[in-house]
CSV table of C-alpha atoms in Angstrom, one decimal:
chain,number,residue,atom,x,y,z
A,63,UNK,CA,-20.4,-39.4,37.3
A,64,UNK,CA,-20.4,-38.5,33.5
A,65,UNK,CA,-18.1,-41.1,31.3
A,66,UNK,CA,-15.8,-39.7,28.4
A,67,UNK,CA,-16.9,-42.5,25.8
A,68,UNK,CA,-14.7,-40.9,23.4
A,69,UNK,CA,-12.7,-38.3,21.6
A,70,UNK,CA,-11.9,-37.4,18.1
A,71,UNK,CA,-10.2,-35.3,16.1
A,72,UNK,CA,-10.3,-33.8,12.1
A,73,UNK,CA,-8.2,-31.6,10.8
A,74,UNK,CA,-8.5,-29.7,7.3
A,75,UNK,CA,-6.1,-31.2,4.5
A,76,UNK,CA,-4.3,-28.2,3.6
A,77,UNK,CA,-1.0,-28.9,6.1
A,78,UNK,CA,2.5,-26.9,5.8
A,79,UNK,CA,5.7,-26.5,7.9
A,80,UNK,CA,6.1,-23.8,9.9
A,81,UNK,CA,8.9,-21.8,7.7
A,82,UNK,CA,5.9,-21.8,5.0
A,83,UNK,CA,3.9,-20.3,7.2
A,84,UNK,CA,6.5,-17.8,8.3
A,85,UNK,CA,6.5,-16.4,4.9
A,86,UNK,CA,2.7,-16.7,4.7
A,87,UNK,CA,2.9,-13.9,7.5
A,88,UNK,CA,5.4,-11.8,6.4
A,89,UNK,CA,3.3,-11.3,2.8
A,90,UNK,CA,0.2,-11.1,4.8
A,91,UNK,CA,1.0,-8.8,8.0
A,92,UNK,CA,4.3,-6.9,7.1
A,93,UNK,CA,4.2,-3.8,5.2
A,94,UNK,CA,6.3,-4.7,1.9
A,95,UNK,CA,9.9,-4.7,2.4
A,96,UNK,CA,9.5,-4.6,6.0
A,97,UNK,CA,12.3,-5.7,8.6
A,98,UNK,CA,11.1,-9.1,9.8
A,99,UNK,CA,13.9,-10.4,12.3
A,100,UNK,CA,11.3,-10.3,14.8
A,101,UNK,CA,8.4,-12.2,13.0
A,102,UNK,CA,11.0,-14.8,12.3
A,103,UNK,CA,12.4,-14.7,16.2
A,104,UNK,CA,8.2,-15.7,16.9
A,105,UNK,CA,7.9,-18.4,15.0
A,106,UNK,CA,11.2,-19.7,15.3
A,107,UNK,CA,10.6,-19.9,19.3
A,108,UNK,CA,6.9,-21.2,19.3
A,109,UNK,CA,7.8,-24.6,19.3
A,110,UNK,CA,5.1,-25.2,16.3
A,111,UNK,CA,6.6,-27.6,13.4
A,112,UNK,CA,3.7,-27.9,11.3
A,113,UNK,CA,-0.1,-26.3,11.6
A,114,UNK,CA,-3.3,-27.0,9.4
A,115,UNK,CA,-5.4,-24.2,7.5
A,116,UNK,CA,-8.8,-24.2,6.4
A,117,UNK,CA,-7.7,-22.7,2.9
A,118,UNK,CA,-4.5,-23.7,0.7
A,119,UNK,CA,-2.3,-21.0,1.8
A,120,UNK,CA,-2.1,-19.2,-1.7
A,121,UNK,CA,-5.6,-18.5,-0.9
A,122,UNK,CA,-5.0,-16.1,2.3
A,123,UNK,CA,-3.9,-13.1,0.5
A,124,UNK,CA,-7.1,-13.2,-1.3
A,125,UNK,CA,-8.9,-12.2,1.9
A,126,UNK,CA,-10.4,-9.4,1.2
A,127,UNK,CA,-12.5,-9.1,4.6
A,128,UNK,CA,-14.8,-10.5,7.2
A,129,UNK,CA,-17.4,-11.7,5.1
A,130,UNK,CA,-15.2,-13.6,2.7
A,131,UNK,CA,-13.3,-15.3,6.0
A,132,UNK,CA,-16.5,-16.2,7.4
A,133,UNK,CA,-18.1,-17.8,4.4
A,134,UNK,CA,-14.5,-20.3,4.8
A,135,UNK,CA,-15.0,-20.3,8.4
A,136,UNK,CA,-19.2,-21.9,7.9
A,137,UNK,CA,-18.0,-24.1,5.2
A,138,UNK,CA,-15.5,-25.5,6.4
A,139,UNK,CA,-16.4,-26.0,10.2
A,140,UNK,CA,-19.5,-28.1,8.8
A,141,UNK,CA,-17.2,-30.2,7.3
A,142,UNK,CA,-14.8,-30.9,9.9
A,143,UNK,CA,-17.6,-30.9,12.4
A,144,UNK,CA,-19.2,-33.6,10.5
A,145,UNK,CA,-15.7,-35.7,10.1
A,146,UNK,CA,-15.0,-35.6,13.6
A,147,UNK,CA,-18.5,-36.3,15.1
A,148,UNK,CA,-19.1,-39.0,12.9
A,149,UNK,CA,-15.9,-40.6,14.1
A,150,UNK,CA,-16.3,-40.4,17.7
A,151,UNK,CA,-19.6,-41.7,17.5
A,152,UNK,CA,-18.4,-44.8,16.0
A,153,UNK,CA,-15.7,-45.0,18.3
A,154,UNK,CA,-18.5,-45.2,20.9
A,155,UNK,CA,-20.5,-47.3,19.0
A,156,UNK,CA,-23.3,-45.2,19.2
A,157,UNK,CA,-25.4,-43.8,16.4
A,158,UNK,CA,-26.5,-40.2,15.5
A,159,UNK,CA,-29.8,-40.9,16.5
A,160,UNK,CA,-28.8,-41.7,20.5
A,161,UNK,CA,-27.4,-37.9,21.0
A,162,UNK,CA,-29.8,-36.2,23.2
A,163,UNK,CA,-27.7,-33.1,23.4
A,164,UNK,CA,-24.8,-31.3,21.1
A,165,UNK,CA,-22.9,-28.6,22.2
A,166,UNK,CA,-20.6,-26.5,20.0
A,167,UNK,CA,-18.0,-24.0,20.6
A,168,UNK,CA,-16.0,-21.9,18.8
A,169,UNK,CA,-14.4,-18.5,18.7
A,170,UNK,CA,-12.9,-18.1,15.5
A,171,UNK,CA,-16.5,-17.2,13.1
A,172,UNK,CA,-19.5,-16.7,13.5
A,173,UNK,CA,-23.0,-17.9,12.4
A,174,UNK,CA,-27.0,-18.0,12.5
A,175,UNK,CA,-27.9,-20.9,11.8
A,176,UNK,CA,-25.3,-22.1,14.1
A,177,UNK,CA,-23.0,-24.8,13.0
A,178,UNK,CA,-24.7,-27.2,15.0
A,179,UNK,CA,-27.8,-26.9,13.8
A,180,UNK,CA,-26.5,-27.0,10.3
A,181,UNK,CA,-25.1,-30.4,11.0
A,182,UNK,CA,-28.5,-32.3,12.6
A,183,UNK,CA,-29.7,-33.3,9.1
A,184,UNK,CA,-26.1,-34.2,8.4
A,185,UNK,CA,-25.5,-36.1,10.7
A,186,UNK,CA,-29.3,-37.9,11.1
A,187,UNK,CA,-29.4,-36.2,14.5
A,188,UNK,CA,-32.7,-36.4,15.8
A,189,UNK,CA,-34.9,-33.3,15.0
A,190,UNK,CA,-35.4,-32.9,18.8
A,191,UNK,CA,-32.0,-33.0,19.6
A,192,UNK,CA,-30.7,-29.7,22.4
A,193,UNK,CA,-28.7,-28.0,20.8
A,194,UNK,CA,-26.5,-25.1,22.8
A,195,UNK,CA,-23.9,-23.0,20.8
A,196,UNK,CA,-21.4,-21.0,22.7
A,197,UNK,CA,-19.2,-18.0,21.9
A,198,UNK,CA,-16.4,-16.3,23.8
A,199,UNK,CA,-15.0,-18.8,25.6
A,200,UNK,CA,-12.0,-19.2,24.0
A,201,UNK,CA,-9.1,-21.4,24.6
A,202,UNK,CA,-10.8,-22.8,28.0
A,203,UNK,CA,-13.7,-23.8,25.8
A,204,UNK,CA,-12.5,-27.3,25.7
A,205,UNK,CA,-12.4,-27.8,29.1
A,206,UNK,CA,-15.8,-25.6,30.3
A,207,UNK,CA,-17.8,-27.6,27.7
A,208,UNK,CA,-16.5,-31.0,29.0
A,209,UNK,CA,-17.5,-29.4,32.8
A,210,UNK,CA,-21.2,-28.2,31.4
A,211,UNK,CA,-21.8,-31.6,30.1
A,212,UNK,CA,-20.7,-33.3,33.4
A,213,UNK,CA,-23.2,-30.5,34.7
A,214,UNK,CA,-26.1,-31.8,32.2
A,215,UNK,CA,-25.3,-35.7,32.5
A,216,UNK,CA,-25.7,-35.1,36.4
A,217,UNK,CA,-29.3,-34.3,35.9
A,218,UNK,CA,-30.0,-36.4,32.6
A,219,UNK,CA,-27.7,-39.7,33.6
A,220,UNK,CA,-30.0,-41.7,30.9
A,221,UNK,CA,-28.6,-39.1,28.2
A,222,UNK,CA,-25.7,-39.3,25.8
A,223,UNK,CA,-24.5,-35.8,25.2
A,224,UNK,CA,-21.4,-34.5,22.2
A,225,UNK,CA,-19.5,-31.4,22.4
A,226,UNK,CA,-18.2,-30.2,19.4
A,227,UNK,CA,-15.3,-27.6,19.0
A,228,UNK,CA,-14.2,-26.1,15.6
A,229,UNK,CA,-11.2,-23.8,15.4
A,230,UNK,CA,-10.1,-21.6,12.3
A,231,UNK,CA,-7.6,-19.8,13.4
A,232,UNK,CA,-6.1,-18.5,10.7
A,233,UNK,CA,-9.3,-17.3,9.0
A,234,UNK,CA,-9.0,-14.2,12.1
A,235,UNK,CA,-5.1,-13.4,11.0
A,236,UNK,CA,-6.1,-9.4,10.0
A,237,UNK,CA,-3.8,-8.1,7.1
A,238,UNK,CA,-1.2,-5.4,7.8
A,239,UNK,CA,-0.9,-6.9,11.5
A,240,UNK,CA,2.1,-6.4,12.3
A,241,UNK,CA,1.5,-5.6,16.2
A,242,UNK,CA,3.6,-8.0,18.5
A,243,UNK,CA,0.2,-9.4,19.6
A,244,UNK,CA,-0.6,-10.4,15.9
A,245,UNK,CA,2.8,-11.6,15.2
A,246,UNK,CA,3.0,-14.3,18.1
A,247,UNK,CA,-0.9,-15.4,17.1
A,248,UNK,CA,0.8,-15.8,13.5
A,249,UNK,CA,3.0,-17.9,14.9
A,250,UNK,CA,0.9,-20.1,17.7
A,251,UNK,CA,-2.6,-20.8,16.2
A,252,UNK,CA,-3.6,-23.8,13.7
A,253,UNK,CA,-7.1,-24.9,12.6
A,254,UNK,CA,-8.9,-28.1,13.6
A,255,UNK,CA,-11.8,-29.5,15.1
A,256,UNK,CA,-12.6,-31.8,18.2
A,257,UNK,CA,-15.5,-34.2,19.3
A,258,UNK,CA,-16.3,-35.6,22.1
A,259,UNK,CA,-19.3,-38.3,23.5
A,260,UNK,CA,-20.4,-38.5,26.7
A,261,UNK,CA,-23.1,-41.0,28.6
A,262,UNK,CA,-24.7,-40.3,31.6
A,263,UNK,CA,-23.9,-42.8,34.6
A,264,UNK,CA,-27.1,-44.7,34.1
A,265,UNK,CA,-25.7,-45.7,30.6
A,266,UNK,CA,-23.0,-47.6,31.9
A,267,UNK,CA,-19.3,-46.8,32.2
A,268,UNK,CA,-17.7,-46.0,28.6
A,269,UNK,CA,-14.2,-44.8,29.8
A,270,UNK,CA,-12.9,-42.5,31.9
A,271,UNK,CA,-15.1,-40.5,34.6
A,272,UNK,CA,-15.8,-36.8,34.7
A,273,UNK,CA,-15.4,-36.4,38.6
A,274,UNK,CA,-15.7,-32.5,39.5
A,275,UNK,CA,-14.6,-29.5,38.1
A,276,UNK,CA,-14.1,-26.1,38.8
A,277,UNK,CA,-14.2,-22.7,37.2
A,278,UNK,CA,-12.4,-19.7,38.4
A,279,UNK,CA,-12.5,-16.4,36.8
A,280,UNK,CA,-9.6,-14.0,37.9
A,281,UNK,CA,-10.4,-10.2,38.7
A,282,UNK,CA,-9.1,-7.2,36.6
A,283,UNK,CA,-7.5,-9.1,34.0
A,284,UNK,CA,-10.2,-8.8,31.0
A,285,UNK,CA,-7.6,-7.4,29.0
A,286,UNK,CA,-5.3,-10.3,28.8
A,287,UNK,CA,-6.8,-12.0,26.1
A,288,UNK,CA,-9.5,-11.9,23.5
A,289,UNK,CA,-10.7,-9.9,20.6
A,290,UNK,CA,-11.4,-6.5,19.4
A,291,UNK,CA,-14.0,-6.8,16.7
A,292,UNK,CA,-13.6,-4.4,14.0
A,293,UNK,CA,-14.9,-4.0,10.2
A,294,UNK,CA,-11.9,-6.7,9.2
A,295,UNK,CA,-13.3,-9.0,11.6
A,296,UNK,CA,-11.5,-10.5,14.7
A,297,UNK,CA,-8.0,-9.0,15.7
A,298,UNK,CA,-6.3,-10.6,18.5
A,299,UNK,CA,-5.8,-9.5,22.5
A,300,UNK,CA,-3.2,-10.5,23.9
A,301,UNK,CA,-1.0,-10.0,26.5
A,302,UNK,CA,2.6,-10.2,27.5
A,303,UNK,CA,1.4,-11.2,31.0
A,304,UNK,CA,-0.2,-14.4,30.6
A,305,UNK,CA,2.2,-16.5,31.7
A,306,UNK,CA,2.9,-13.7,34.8
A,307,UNK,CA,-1.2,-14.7,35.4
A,308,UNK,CA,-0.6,-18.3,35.6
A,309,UNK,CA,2.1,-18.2,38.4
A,310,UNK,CA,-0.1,-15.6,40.0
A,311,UNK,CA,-3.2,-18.0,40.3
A,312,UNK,CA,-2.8,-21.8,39.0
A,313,UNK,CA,-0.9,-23.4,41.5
A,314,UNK,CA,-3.9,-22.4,44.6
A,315,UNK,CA,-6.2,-23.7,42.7
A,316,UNK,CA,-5.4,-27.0,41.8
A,317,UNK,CA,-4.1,-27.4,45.2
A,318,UNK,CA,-7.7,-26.2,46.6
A,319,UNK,CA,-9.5,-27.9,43.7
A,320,UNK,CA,-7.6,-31.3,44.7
A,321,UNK,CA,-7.8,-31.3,48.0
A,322,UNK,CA,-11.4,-30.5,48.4
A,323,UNK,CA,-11.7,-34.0,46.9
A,324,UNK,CA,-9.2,-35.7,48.6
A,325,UNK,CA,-6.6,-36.3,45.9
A,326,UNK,CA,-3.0,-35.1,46.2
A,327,UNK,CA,-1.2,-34.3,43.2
A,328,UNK,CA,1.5,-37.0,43.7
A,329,UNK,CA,-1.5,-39.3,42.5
A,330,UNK,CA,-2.2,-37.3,39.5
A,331,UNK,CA,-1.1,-40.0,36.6
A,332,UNK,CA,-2.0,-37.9,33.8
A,333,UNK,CA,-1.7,-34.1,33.2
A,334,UNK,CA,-3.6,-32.7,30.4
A,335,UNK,CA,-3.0,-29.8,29.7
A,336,UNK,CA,-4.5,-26.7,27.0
A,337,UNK,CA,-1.0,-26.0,24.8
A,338,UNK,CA,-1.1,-22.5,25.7
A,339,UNK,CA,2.4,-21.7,24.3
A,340,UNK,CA,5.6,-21.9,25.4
A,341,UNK,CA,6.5,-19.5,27.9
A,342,UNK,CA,2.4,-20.5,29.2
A,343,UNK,CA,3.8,-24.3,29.1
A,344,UNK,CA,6.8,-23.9,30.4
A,345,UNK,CA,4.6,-21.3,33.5
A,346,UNK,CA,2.3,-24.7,34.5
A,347,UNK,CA,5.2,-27.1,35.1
A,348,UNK,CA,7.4,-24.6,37.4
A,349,UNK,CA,4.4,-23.6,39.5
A,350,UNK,CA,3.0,-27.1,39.4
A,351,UNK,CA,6.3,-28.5,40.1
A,352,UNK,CA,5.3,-31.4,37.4
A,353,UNK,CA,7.5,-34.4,37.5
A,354,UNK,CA,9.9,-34.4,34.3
A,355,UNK,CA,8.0,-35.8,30.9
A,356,UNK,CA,4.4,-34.7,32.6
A,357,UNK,CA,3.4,-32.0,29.7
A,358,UNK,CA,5.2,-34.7,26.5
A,359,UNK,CA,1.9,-35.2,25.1
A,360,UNK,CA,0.8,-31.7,25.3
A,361,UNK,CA,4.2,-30.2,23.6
A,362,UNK,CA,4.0,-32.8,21.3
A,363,UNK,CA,0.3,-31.2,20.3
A,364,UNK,CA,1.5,-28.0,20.4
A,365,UNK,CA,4.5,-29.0,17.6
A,366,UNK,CA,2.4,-31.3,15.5
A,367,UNK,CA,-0.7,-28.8,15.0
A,368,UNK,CA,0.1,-25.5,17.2
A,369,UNK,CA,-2.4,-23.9,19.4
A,370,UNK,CA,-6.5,-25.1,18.4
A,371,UNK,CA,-7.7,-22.4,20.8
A,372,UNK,CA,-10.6,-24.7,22.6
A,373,UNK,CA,-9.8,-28.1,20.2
A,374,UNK,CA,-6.4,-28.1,21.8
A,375,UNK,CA,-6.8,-29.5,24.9
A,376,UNK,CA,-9.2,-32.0,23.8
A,377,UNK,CA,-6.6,-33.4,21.4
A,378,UNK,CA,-4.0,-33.5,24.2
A,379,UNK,CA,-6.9,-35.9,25.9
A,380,UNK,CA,-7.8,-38.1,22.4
A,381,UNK,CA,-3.6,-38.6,22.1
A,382,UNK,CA,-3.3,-38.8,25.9
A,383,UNK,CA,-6.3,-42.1,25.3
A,384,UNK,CA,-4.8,-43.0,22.0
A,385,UNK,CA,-0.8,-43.3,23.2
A,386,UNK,CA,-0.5,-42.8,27.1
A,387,UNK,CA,-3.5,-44.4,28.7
A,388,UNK,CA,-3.3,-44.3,32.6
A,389,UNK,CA,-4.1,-47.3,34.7
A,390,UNK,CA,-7.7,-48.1,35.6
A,391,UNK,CA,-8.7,-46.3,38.8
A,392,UNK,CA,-6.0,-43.5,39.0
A,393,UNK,CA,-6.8,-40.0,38.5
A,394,UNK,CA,-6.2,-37.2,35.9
A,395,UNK,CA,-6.5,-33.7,35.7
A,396,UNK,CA,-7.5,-31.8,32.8
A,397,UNK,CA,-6.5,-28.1,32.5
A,398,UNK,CA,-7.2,-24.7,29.9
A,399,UNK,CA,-7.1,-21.0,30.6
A,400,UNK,CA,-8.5,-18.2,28.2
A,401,UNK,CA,-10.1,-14.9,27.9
A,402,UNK,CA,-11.4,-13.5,31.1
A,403,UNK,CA,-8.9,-14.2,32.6
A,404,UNK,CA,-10.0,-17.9,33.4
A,405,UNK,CA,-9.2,-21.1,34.0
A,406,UNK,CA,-11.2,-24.5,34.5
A,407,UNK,CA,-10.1,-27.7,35.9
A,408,UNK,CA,-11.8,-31.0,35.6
A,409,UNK,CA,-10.9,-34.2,37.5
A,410,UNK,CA,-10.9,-37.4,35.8
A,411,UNK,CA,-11.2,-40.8,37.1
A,412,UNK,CA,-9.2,-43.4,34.8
């Protein structure tokens, strides 16, 4: 088994209430002197109190294009990368030079060097660190990297292994947006990053166990969610159906995923779940038939920061460590869903 030996967070200093923000979008994606009853319908129901940016918000207009967000998106992804490794090495009591393999994950910018390797010297990784950047996974992100590096422990259970995730959300927000599609992301996404350490079994257990997972990618439904990359950079994809998708698909497959490894969900002491959104939130408890407070820590995410894309669901697992540990030896199950139409599920051992 792969151990979780510890999760982080860092979030960029530049934090605001969500009415700020509101008006932030208006100026930003509204044609001047627009009607914007529905903008302020979007954000009033997202359930999002405050969010973090990666720029003071005065500084968003200013955004002139791609390039300009992208230069904040490398900048500032280095530094939050660095903040939250850092910490969850500590937290592990391991130092930079034990990581045999860093993973990071994004899919809010874009860059060559990656942001990975721009943070080995940082850091004092080791110059023969692996290194294995990944784009286009999205919001399931979280969850897929923690299953590749329960893949990679498996075979390297002498190894200690980090994934990093950085999300920037609001560096993508395209001016003159004003499509529903833009509106809600206008409403949903924040900026943060994510870290998490991982030993191998022959390192000892370090916290809670990476038991199986499972990936399942949903036919004809590419268009549900993702980007269409233009010359002002990332604009948003995203469909009305995704929460009609989840009660299509979710429910089989934790039931399959479960009982292929004898667990029932009844023993299931700890949902964490990828804040999706509302309507997605409220979608996995009524399909799921969760037990009344099962989701708390993940709407609680979703208020205090809004959506992360892929750093979301591993805050909802650093506050589910930090404030709702389950007892030793019961089981968890951590969920996320993104573009593809996708989801992965990984079972945790407490």
């Amino acid at each position: 088994m792969t151990h979780i030996a510890a999760v982080r967070c860092a979030f960029p200093p530049h934090r605001y209430a969500q009415s700020e923000l509101t008006d932030m979008a208006a100026r930003v994606c509204l044609p001047e002197n627009a009607d914007r009853r529905l903008l302020d319908r979007l954000h009033g129901s997202a359930r999002v109190d405050f969010r973090n940016l990666a720029l003071p918000i005065e500084e968003y207009e200013k955004l002139t294009g791609f390039g300009a967000a992208n230069d904040a998106f490398v900048s500032t992804a280095v530094e939050l990368g660095r903040e939250s490794v850092s910490a969850a090495l500590k937290a592990a009591r391991l130092t930079p030079g034990d990581v045999d393999l860093i993973m990071f994950t994004s899919v809010t910018g874009i860059a060559a060097p990656s942001i990975d390797a721009r943070l080995v010297a940082e850091l004092g990784l080791r110059p023969d660190v692996k290194r294995l950047p990944i784009f286009g996974l999205g919001c399931v992100a979280g969850a897929a990297g923690i299953a590749r590096m329960h893949d990679y422990l498996r075979g390297w259970p002498d190894h200690v292994a980090v994934l990093l995730s950085v999300e920037l959300c609001s560096l993508t927000v395209q001016r003159g947006d004003s499509s529903p599609a833009g509106l809600v992301a206008s409403a949903l996404f924040g900026d943060g990053s994510a870290a998490v350490v991982f030993a191998g079994d022959d390192r000892g257990p370090a916290g809670p166990a990476v038991v199986a997972t499972r990936s399942h990618l949903y036919p004809g439904s590419e268009h549900v969610m993702g980007w269409q990359v233009g010359d002002g950079g990332f604009r948003v994809l995203l469909d009305a159906s995704v929460p009609a998708v989840v009660r299509q698909y979710l429910a089989q497959d934790v039931h399959d995923f479960l009982t292929d490894h004898g667990v029932t969900k009844e023993e299931i002491s700890a949902w964490v779940c990828h804040p999706g959104g509302p309507k997605v939130l409220e979608a996995v408890s009524e399909v799921l038939d969760l037990p009344a407070g099962a989701l708390d820590v993940t709407w609680r995410s979703l208020a205090a920061h809004g959506n992360l894309s892929s750093s979301s669901v591993l805050h909802v697992l650093s506050e589910t460590l930090a404030t709702r540990r389950p007892e030793p030896s019961t089981w968890g199950l951590l969920i996320a869903m993104g573009p593809g139409f996708c989801s992965e599920l990984v079972l945790l051992r407490w």
